[in-house]
């Protein structure tokens, strides 16, 4: 088993059990304590876990942004199903924004053949994928700023992406670290400000969130839930989120309930 697969296995075990001994983890992943220790140090730096007295504990409230390759492997089928639905909102000649989330990244395969599309993004992965695989009529623009190594995002330290002032964005597609009945959250403050600046300038924003994000909160509120007219998920909203959705006439599309 290579390191990435082993770290994904460790992550899945800890997320499922929330607290597990390092001895049990070593036995279940068939690796030595020294190898496991290096992997746990990496996950601790990512903000996913904390270590206490021979145990590994899931960090349920953190401000660290996970490494992009970790996020890309989590809930992959759900992310693909959300992206497939989101594609139906995009037509030729539109100007759209794609954020740097692993969920929105899945949209690339569905839009690569749409003609005369203008794509603005802060994602190196989105930009590279469309540059390599998009049709010749797609024009891709990347926002300016500092590259965040873990997320492959481009973020401006002043919380503003000057290039977006020159675009009339029809639709912004964003994901988030979590949502509850009032707000949408991000684990990284710069990421939250960057997305908010785009959303405020876009005609409409579509939020893509799988059910693992329900009731996950963080220090950074990106927006109120009512800012989004369309939310695409793999599950129907539950109370009290469903009450907010109903009261504010938010269109909620669930991939598991489409016929």
Tab-separated table of C-alpha atoms in Angstrom, residues 65-68 71 97-102 121-127 142-156 161 186 188 190-192 194-195:
chain	number	residue	atom	x	y	z
A	65	UNK	CA	-7.596	23.515	4.877
A	66	UNK	CA	-7.064	19.887	3.895
A	67	UNK	CA	-4.616	18.912	1.201
A	68	UNK	CA	-6.334	18.875	-2.191
A	71	UNK	CA	-10.229	16.050	-0.495
A	97	UNK	CA	-16.684	31.125	-11.996
A	98	UNK	CA	-15.380	27.820	-10.635
A	99	UNK	CA	-13.870	27.826	-7.152
A	100	UNK	CA	-10.910	25.684	-6.062
A	101	UNK	CA	-12.944	23.046	-4.229
A	102	UNK	CA	-12.554	19.370	-5.097
A	121	UNK	CA	-11.204	30.395	-11.517
A	122	UNK	CA	-8.833	30.530	-8.558
A	123	UNK	CA	-7.994	26.836	-8.974
A	124	UNK	CA	-4.730	25.708	-10.546
A	125	UNK	CA	-6.278	22.276	-11.130
A	126	UNK	CA	-9.281	23.708	-12.973
A	127	UNK	CA	-7.079	25.982	-15.088
A	142	UNK	CA	-7.107	32.613	-13.365
A	143	UNK	CA	-7.313	35.119	-10.527
A	144	UNK	CA	-4.190	36.782	-9.192
A	145	UNK	CA	-2.568	36.200	-5.830
A	146	UNK	CA	-0.497	33.765	-3.813
A	147	UNK	CA	-0.605	30.032	-4.502
A	148	UNK	CA	-1.760	28.030	-1.474
A	149	UNK	CA	0.182	24.783	-1.645
A	150	UNK	CA	-2.250	22.486	0.172
A	151	UNK	CA	-5.300	23.542	-1.794
A	152	UNK	CA	-3.756	24.557	-5.155
A	153	UNK	CA	-5.781	27.762	-4.773
A	154	UNK	CA	-4.734	31.244	-5.812
A	155	UNK	CA	-5.659	33.689	-3.037
A	156	UNK	CA	-5.042	37.402	-2.747
A	161	UNK	CA	-9.145	39.443	-6.850
A	186	UNK	CA	-15.060	27.941	5.162
A	188	UNK	CA	-9.742	29.215	5.724
A	190	UNK	CA	-8.681	34.010	2.885
A	191	UNK	CA	-10.636	31.337	1.020
A	192	UNK	CA	-13.867	32.612	2.577
A	194	UNK	CA	-12.094	35.229	-1.890
A	195	UNK	CA	-15.291	33.279	-2.544
